[in-house]
Tab-separated table of C-alpha atoms and ligand atoms in Angstrom:
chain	number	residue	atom	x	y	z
E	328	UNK	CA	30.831	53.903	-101.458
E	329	UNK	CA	28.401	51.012	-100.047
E	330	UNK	CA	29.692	48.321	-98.004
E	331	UNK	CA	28.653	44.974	-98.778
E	332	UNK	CA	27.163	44.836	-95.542
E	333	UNK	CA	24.801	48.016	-96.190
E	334	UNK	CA	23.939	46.356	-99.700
E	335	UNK	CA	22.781	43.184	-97.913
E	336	UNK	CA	21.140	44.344	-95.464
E	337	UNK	CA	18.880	46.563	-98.181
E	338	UNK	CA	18.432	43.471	-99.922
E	339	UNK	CA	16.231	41.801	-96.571
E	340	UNK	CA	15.002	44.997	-96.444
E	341	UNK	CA	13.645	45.055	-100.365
E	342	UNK	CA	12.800	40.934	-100.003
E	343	UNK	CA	10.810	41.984	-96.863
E	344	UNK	CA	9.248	44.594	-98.989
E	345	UNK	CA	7.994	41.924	-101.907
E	346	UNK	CA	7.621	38.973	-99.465
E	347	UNK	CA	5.042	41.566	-97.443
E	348	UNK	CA	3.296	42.749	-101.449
E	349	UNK	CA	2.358	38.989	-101.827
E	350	UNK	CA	1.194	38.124	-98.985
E	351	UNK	CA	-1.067	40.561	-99.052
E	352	UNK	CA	-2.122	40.196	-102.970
E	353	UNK	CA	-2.411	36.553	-101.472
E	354	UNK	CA	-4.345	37.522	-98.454
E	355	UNK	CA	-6.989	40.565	-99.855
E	356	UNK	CA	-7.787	42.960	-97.095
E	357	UNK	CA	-11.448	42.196	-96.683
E	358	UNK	CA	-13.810	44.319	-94.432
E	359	UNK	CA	-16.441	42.207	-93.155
E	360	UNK	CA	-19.298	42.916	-90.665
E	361	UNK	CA	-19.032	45.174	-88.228
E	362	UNK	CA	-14.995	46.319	-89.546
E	363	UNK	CA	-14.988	49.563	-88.069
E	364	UNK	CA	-16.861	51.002	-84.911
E	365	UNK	CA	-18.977	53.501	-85.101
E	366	UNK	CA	-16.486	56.431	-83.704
E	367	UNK	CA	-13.474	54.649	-86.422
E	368	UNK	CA	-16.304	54.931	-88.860
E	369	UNK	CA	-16.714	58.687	-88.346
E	370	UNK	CA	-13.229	59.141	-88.367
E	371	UNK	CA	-12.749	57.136	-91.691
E	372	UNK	CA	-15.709	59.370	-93.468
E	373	UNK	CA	-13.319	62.845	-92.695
E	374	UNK	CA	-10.122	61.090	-93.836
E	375	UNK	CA	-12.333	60.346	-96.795
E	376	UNK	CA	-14.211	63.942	-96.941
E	377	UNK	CA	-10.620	65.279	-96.910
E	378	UNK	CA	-9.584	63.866	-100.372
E	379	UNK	CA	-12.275	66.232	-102.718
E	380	UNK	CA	-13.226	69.766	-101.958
E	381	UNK	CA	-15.063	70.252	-105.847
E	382	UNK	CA	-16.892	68.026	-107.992
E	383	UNK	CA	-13.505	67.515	-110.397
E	384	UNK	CA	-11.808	65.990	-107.350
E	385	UNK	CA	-14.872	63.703	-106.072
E	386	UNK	CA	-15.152	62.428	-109.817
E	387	UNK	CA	-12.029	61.399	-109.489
E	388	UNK	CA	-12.094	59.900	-106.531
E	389	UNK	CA	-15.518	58.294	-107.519
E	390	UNK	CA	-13.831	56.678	-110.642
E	391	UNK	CA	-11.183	55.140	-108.322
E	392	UNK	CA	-13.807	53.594	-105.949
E	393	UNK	CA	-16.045	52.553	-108.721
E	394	UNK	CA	-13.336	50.842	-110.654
E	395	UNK	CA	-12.266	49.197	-107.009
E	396	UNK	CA	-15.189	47.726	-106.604
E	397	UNK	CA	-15.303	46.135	-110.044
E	398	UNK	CA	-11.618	44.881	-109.923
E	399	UNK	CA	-12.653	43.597	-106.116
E	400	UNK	CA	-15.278	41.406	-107.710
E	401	UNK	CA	-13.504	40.046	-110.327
E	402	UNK	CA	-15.625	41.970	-113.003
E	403	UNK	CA	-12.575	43.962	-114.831
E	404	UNK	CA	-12.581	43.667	-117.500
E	405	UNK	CA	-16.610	42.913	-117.833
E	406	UNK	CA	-17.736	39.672	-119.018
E	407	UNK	CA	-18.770	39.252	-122.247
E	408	UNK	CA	-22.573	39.857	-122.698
E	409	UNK	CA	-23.493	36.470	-124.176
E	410	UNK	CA	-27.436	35.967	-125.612
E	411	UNK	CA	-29.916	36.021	-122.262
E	412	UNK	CA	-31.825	33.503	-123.820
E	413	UNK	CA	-34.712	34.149	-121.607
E	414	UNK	CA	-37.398	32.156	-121.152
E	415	UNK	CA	-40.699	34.034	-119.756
E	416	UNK	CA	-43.799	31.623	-119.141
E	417	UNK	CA	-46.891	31.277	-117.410
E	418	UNK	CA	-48.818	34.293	-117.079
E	419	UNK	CA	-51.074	35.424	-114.322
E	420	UNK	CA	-53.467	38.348	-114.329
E	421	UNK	CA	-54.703	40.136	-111.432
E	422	UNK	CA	-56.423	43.448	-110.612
E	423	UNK	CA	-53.984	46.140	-112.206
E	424	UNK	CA	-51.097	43.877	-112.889
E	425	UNK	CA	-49.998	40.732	-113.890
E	426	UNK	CA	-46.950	37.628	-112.940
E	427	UNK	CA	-44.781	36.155	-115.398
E	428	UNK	CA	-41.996	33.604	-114.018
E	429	UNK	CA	-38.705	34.499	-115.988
E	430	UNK	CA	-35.227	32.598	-116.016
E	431	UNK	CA	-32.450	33.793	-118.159
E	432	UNK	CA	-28.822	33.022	-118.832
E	433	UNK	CA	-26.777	35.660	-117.041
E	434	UNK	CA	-23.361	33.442	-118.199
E	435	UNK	CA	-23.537	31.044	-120.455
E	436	UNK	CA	-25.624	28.253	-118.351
E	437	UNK	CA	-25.673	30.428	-115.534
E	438	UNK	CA	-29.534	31.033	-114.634
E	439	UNK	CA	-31.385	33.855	-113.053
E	440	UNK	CA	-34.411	32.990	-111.596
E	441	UNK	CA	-37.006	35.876	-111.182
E	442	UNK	CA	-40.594	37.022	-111.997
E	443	UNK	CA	-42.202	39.761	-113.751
E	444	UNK	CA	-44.698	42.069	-112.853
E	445	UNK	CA	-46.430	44.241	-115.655
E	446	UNK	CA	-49.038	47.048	-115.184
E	447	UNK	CA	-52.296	46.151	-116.846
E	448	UNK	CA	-54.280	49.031	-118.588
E	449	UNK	CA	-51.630	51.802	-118.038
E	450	UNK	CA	-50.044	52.956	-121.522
E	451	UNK	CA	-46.510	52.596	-122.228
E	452	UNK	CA	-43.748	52.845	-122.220
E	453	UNK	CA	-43.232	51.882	-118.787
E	454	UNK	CA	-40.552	52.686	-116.367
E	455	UNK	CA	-38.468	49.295	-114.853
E	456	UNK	CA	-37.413	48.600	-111.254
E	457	UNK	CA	-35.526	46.040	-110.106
E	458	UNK	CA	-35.519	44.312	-106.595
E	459	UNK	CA	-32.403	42.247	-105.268
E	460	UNK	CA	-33.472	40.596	-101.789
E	461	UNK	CA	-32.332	40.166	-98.729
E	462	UNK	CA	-31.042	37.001	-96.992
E	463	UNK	CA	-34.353	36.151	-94.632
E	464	UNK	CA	-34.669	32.346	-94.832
E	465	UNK	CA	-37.253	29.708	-94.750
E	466	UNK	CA	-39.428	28.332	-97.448
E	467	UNK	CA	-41.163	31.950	-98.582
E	468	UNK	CA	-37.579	33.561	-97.875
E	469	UNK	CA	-35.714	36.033	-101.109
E	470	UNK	CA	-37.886	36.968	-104.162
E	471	UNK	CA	-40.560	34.421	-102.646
E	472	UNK	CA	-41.215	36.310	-99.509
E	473	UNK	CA	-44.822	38.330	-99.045
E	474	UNK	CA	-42.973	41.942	-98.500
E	475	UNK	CA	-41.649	41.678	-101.649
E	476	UNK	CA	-44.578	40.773	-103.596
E	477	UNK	CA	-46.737	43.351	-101.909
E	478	UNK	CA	-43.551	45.669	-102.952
E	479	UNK	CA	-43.525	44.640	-106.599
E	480	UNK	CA	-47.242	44.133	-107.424
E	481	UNK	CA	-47.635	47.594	-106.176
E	482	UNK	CA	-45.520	49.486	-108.338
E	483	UNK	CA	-46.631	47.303	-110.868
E	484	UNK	CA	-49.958	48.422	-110.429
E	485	UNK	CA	-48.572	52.238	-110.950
E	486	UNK	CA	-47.451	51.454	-114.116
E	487	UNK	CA	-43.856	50.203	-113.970
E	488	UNK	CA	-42.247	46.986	-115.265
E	489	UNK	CA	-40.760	45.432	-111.976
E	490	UNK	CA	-38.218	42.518	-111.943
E	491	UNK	CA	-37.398	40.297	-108.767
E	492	UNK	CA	-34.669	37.975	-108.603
E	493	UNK	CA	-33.138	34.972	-107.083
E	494	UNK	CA	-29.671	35.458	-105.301
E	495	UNK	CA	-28.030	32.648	-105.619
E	496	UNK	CA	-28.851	30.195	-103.263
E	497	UNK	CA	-32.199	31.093	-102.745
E	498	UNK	CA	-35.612	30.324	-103.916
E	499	UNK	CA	-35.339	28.843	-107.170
E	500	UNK	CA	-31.536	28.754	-107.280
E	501	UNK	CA	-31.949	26.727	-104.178
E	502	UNK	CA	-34.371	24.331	-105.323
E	503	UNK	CA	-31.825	23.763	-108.055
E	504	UNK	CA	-29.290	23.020	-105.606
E	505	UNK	CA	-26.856	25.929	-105.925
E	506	UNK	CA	-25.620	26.910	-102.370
E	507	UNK	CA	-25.529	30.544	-101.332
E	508	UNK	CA	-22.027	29.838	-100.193
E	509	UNK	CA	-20.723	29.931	-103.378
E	510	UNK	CA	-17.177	31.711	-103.803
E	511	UNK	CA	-18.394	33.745	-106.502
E	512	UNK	CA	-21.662	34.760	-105.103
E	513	UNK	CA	-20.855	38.610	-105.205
E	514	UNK	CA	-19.200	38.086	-108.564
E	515	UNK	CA	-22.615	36.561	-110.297
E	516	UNK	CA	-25.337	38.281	-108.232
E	517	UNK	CA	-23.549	41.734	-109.166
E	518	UNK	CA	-23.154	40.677	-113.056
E	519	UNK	CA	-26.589	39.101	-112.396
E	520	UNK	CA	-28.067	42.734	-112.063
E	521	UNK	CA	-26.395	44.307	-114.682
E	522	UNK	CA	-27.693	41.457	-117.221
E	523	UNK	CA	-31.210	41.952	-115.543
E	524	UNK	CA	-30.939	45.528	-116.534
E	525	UNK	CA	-30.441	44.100	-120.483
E	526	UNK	CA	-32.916	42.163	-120.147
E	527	UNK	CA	-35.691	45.078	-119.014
E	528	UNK	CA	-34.455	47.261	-121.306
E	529	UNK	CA	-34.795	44.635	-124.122
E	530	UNK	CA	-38.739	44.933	-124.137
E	531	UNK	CA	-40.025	46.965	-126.417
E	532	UNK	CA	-42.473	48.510	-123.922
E	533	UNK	CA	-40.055	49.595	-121.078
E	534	UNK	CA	-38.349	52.890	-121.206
E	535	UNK	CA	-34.878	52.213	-120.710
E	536	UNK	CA	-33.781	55.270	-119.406
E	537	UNK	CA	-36.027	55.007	-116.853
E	538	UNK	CA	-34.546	52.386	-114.216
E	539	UNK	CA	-35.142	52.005	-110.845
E	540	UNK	CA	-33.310	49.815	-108.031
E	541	UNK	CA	-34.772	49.344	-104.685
E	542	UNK	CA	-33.912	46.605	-101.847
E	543	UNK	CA	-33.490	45.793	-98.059
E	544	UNK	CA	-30.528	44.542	-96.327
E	545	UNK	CA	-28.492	42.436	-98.531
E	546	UNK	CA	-30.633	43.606	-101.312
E	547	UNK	CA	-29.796	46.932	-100.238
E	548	UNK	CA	-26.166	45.889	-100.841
E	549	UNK	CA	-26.629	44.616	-103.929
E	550	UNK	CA	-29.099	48.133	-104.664
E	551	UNK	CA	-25.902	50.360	-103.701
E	552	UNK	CA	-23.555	48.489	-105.536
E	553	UNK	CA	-25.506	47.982	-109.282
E	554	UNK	CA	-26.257	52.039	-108.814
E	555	UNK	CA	-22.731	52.467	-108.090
E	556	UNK	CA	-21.507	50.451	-111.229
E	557	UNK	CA	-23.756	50.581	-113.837
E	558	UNK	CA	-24.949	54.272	-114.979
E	559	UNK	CA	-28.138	53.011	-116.447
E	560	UNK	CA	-29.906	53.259	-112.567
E	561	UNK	CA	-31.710	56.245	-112.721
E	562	UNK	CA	-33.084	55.796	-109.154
E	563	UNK	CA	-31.988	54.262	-106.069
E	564	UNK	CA	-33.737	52.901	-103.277
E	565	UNK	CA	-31.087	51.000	-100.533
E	566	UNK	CA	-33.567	50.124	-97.245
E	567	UNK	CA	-31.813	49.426	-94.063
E	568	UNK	CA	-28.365	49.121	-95.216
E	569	UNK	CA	-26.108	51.826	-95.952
E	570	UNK	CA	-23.918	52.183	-93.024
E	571	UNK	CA	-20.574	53.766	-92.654
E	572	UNK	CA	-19.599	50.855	-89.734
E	573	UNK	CA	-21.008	47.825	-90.777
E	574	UNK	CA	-20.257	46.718	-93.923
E	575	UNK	CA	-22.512	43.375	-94.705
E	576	UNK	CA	-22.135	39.829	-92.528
E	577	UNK	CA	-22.430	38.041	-95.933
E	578	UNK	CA	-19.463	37.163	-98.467
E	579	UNK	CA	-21.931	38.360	-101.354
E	580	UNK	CA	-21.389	41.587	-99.334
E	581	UNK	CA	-18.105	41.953	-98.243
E	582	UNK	CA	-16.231	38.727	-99.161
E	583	UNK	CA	-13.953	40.191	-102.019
E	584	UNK	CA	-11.478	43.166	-101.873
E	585	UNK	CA	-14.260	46.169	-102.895
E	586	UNK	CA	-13.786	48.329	-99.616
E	587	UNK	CA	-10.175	48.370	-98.896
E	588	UNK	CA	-7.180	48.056	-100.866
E	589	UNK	CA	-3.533	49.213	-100.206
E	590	UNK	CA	-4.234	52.123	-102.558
E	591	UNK	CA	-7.880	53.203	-101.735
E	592	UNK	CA	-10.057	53.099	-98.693
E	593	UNK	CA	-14.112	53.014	-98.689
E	594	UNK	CA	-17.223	52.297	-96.724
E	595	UNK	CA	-20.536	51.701	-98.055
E	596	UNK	CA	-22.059	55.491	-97.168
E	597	UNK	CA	-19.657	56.496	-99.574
E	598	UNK	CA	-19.896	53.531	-102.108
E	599	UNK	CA	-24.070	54.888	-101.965
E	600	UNK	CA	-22.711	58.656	-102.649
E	601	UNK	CA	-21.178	56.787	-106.085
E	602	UNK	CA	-25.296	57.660	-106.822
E	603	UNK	CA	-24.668	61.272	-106.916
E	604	UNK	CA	-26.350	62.696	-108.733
E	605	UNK	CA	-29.331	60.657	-109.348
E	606	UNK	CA	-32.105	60.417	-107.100
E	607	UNK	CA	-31.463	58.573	-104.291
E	608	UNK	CA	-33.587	58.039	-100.659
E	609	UNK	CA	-31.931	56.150	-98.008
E	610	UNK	CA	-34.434	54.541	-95.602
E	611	UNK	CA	-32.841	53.674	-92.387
E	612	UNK	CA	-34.135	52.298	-88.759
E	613	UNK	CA	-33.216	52.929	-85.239
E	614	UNK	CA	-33.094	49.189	-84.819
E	615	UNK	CA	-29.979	47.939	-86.812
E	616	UNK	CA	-26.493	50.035	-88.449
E	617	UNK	CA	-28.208	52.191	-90.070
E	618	UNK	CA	-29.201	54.142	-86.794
E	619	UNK	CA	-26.719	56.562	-87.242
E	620	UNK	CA	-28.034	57.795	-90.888
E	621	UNK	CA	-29.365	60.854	-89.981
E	622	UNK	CA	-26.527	62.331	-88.486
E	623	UNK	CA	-23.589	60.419	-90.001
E	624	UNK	CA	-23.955	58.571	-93.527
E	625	UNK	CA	-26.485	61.107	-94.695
E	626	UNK	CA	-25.077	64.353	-94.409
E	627	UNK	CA	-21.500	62.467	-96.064
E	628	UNK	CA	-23.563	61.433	-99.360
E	629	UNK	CA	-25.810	64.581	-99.121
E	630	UNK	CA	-22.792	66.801	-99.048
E	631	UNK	CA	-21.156	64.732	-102.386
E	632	UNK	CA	-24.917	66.097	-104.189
E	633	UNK	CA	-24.102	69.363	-102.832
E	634	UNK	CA	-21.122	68.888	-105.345
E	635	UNK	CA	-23.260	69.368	-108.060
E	636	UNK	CA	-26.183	71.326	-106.956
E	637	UNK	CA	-28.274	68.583	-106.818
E	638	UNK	CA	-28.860	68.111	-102.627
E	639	UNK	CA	-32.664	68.058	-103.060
E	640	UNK	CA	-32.447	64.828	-104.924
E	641	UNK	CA	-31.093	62.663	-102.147
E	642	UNK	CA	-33.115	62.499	-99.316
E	643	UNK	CA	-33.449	59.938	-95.914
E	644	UNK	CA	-36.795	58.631	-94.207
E	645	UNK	CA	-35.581	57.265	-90.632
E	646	UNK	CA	-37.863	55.133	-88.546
E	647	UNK	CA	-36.173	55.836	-84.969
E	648	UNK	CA	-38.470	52.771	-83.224
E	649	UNK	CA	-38.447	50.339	-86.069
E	650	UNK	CA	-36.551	47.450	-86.708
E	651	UNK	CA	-34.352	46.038	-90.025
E	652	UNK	CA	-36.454	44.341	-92.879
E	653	UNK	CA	-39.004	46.223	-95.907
E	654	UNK	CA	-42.189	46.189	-93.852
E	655	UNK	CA	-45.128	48.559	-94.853
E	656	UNK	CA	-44.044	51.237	-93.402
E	657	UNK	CA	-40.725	51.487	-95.579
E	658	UNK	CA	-42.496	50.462	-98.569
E	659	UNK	CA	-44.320	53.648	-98.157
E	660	UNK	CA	-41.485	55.910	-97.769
E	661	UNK	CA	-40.113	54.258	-101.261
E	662	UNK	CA	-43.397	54.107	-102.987
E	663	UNK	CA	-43.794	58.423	-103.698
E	664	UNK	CA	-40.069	58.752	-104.340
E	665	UNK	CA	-40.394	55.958	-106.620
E	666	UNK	CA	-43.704	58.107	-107.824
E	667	UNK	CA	-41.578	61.247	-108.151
E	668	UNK	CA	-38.781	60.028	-110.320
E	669	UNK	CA	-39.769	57.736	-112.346
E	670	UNK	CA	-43.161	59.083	-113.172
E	671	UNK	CA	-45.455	56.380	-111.970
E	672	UNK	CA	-49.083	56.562	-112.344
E	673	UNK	CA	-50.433	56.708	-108.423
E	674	UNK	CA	-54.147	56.690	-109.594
E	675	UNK	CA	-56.191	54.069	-107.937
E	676	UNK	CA	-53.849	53.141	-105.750
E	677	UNK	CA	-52.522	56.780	-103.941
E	678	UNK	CA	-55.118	57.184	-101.279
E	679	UNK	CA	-54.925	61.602	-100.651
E	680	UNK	CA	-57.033	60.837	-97.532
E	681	UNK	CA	-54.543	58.598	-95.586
E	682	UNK	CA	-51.886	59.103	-97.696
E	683	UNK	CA	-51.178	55.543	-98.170
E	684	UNK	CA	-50.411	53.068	-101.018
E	685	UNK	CA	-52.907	50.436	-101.308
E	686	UNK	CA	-51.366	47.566	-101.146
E	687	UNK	CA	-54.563	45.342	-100.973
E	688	UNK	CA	-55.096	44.428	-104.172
E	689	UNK	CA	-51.818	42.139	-103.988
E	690	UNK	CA	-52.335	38.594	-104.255
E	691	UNK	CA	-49.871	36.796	-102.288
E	692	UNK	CA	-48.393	33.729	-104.142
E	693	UNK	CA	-46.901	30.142	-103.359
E	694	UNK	CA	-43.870	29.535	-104.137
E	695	UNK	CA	-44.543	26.908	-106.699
E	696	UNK	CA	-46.963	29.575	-108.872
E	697	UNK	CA	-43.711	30.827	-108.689
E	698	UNK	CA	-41.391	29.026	-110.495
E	699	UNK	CA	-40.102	28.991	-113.585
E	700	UNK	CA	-39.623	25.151	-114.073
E	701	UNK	CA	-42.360	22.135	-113.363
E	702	UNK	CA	-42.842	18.633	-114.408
E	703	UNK	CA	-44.028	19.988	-118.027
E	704	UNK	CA	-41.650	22.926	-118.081
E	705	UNK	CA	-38.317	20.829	-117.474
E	706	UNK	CA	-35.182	22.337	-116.226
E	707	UNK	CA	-32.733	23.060	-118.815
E	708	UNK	CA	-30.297	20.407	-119.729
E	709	UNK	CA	-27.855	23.205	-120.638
E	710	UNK	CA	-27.903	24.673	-117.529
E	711	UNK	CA	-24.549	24.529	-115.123
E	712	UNK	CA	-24.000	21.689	-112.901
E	713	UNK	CA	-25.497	23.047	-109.891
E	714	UNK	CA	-22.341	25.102	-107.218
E	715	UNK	CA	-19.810	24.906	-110.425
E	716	UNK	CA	-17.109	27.310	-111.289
E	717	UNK	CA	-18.735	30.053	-113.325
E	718	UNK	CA	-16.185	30.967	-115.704
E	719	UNK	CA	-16.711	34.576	-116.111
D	1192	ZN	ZN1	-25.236	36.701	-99.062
């Protein structure tokens, strides 16, 4: 029989139980930066390698990470896919390719800011790759930088349709006055790229089952985590960020409940095996996180291929000397996988000789050429009060 005393005392013990299940509901266990070291980060990949020995188990598993990630970012169940509304304006032609400067809603009065680059004289239908940036500042920083319109005019000019974006806070989003601090910045730029993918595969020229992601350090985040959610990416490019220790300084990164949760744990090596089995090349640098790749976050996500037979289509170009950031020498490790899997047109631009993609016929552009909006193309007075609650 139980003595009062016993039934009290399991009382505290069941009231310490729920008083500990909110406060952590309250308090989200968040994995920010550099979380783990690189030794716990080994250790976590074998606790995680441990959990599937066949492909039935690691679809499993990948179901429960993928539907983490979602729930962590406050996209479960998905927003409602409301009209884009886009507005596309302001053509430029160039040798091989041409600039549009897009904005459409990706929530009602929610605006992505972007450009488009076509392919001029190659047939259709065309392939479609988007590029997320990364946070480098200043007043060419995000989709506005040089590296990424060498990077987009280039694959442009091999025939696909290519779509770079503001994150929020930057470029055009800035000069609107949205801060990149904004709580839901992982929310919106990750339902952000999922809309961009409607909106590519809403022209009647691209081939929408031919979709490509590639970006560098927090566009590599946000290249790893569309891939991982949305089963439209076909091929993914991350540059410089897929790291089993560090998992993003930003809170559009890490700043909601995707990596840990009481019931699951994850890293972003294993977030970028959520590819599997679609072509994926992970280009990584001595000079930052991902200087363990070779021998730690590659051979996880290369064995989760090996699941299903597919090893050969993920593959890893290290630079041992070089530092973080999409310089030329990355872009060229992206540019024949890119080639390879999407079926891009090298001609004219594929030197055999040097074995080098001619970037020089990129014309470099200022950042107003840029925009969407001017004095005789006025901001929309529909558009959300600039840092408001997006209801999603
Ligand atoms: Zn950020």
């Amino acid at each position: 029989m139980l003595n009062a005393r016993w039934i009290g005392f399991a009382a505290m013990i069941g009231f310490a139980q729920l008083y500990a299940q909110d406060s952590e509901q309250a308090a989200p266990i968040l994995c920010q930066g550099n979380y783990h070291s690189e030794a716990e980060a080994i250790e976590q990949l074998g606790r995680m390698a441990a959990t599937y020995s066949n492909l039935s188990e690691w679809n499993d598993r990948a179901a429960k990470v993928r539907q983490q990630i979602l729930e962590g970012a406050k996209l479960v169940p998905f927003p409602n896919r409301t009209p884009l509304n886009p507005i596309v304006r302001n053509k430029r032609d160039f040798a091989g390719y041409s600039v549009e400067s897009v904005a459409f809603e990706a929530l009602p009065g929610f605006l992505a800011y972007g450009n488009l680059y076509r392919p001029l004289g190659k047939p259709g239908p065309h392939p479609a790759v988007l590029c997320p940036h990364g946070h480098a500042r200043g007043p060419s920083g995000g989709r506005l930088r040089a590296d990424q319109q060498y990077r987009c005019a280039t694959l442009a000019r091999m025939g696909a349709v290519v779509f770079s974006y503001d994150m929020i806070g930057f470029g055009e989003s800035l000069f609107h006055g949205w801060d990149h601090q904004h709580k839901q910045a992982l929310t919106l730029q990750t339902w952000t790229s999922i809309r961009a993918i409607d909106f590519l595969q809403s022209m009647p020229d691209v081939d929408g089952k031919r979709i490509g992601v590639t970006g560098c350090s927090g566009g590599g985040t946000q290249t790893f985590l569309l891939t991982a959610v949305d089963d439209r990416v076909t091929v993914s490019v991350p540059v410089v960020m897929v790291s089993a220790h560090f998992f993003g300084g930003c809170h559009c990164e890490s700043g909601m409940p995707i990596h840990q949760t009481r019931d699951l744990e994850t890293n972003n090596a294993e977030i970028a095996a959520l590819a599997a089995p679609r072509p994926q090349l992970l280009v990584s640098v001595g000079g930052d996180w991902t200087k363990n790749t070779p021998v730690v976050e590659y051979p996880y996500i290369r064995n989760v291929y090996s699941l299903f037979g597919e090893q050969a289509k993920v593959g890893n170009v290290h630079y041992p000397g070089r530092e973080h950031g999409y310089q030329y020498l990355k872009r060229q490790a992206m540019y024949p996988f890119m080639v390879k899997h999407l079926k891009l047109d090298p001609t004219g631009v594929f030197n055999a000789e040097t074995e080098l993609y001619d970037e020089t016929q990129t014309v470099i552009e200022a950042p107003k050429e840029m925009y969407v909006f001017d004095e005789s193309h006025p901001y929309p007075t529909t558009a959300l009060k600039p840092n408001s609650k997006v209801d999603i």
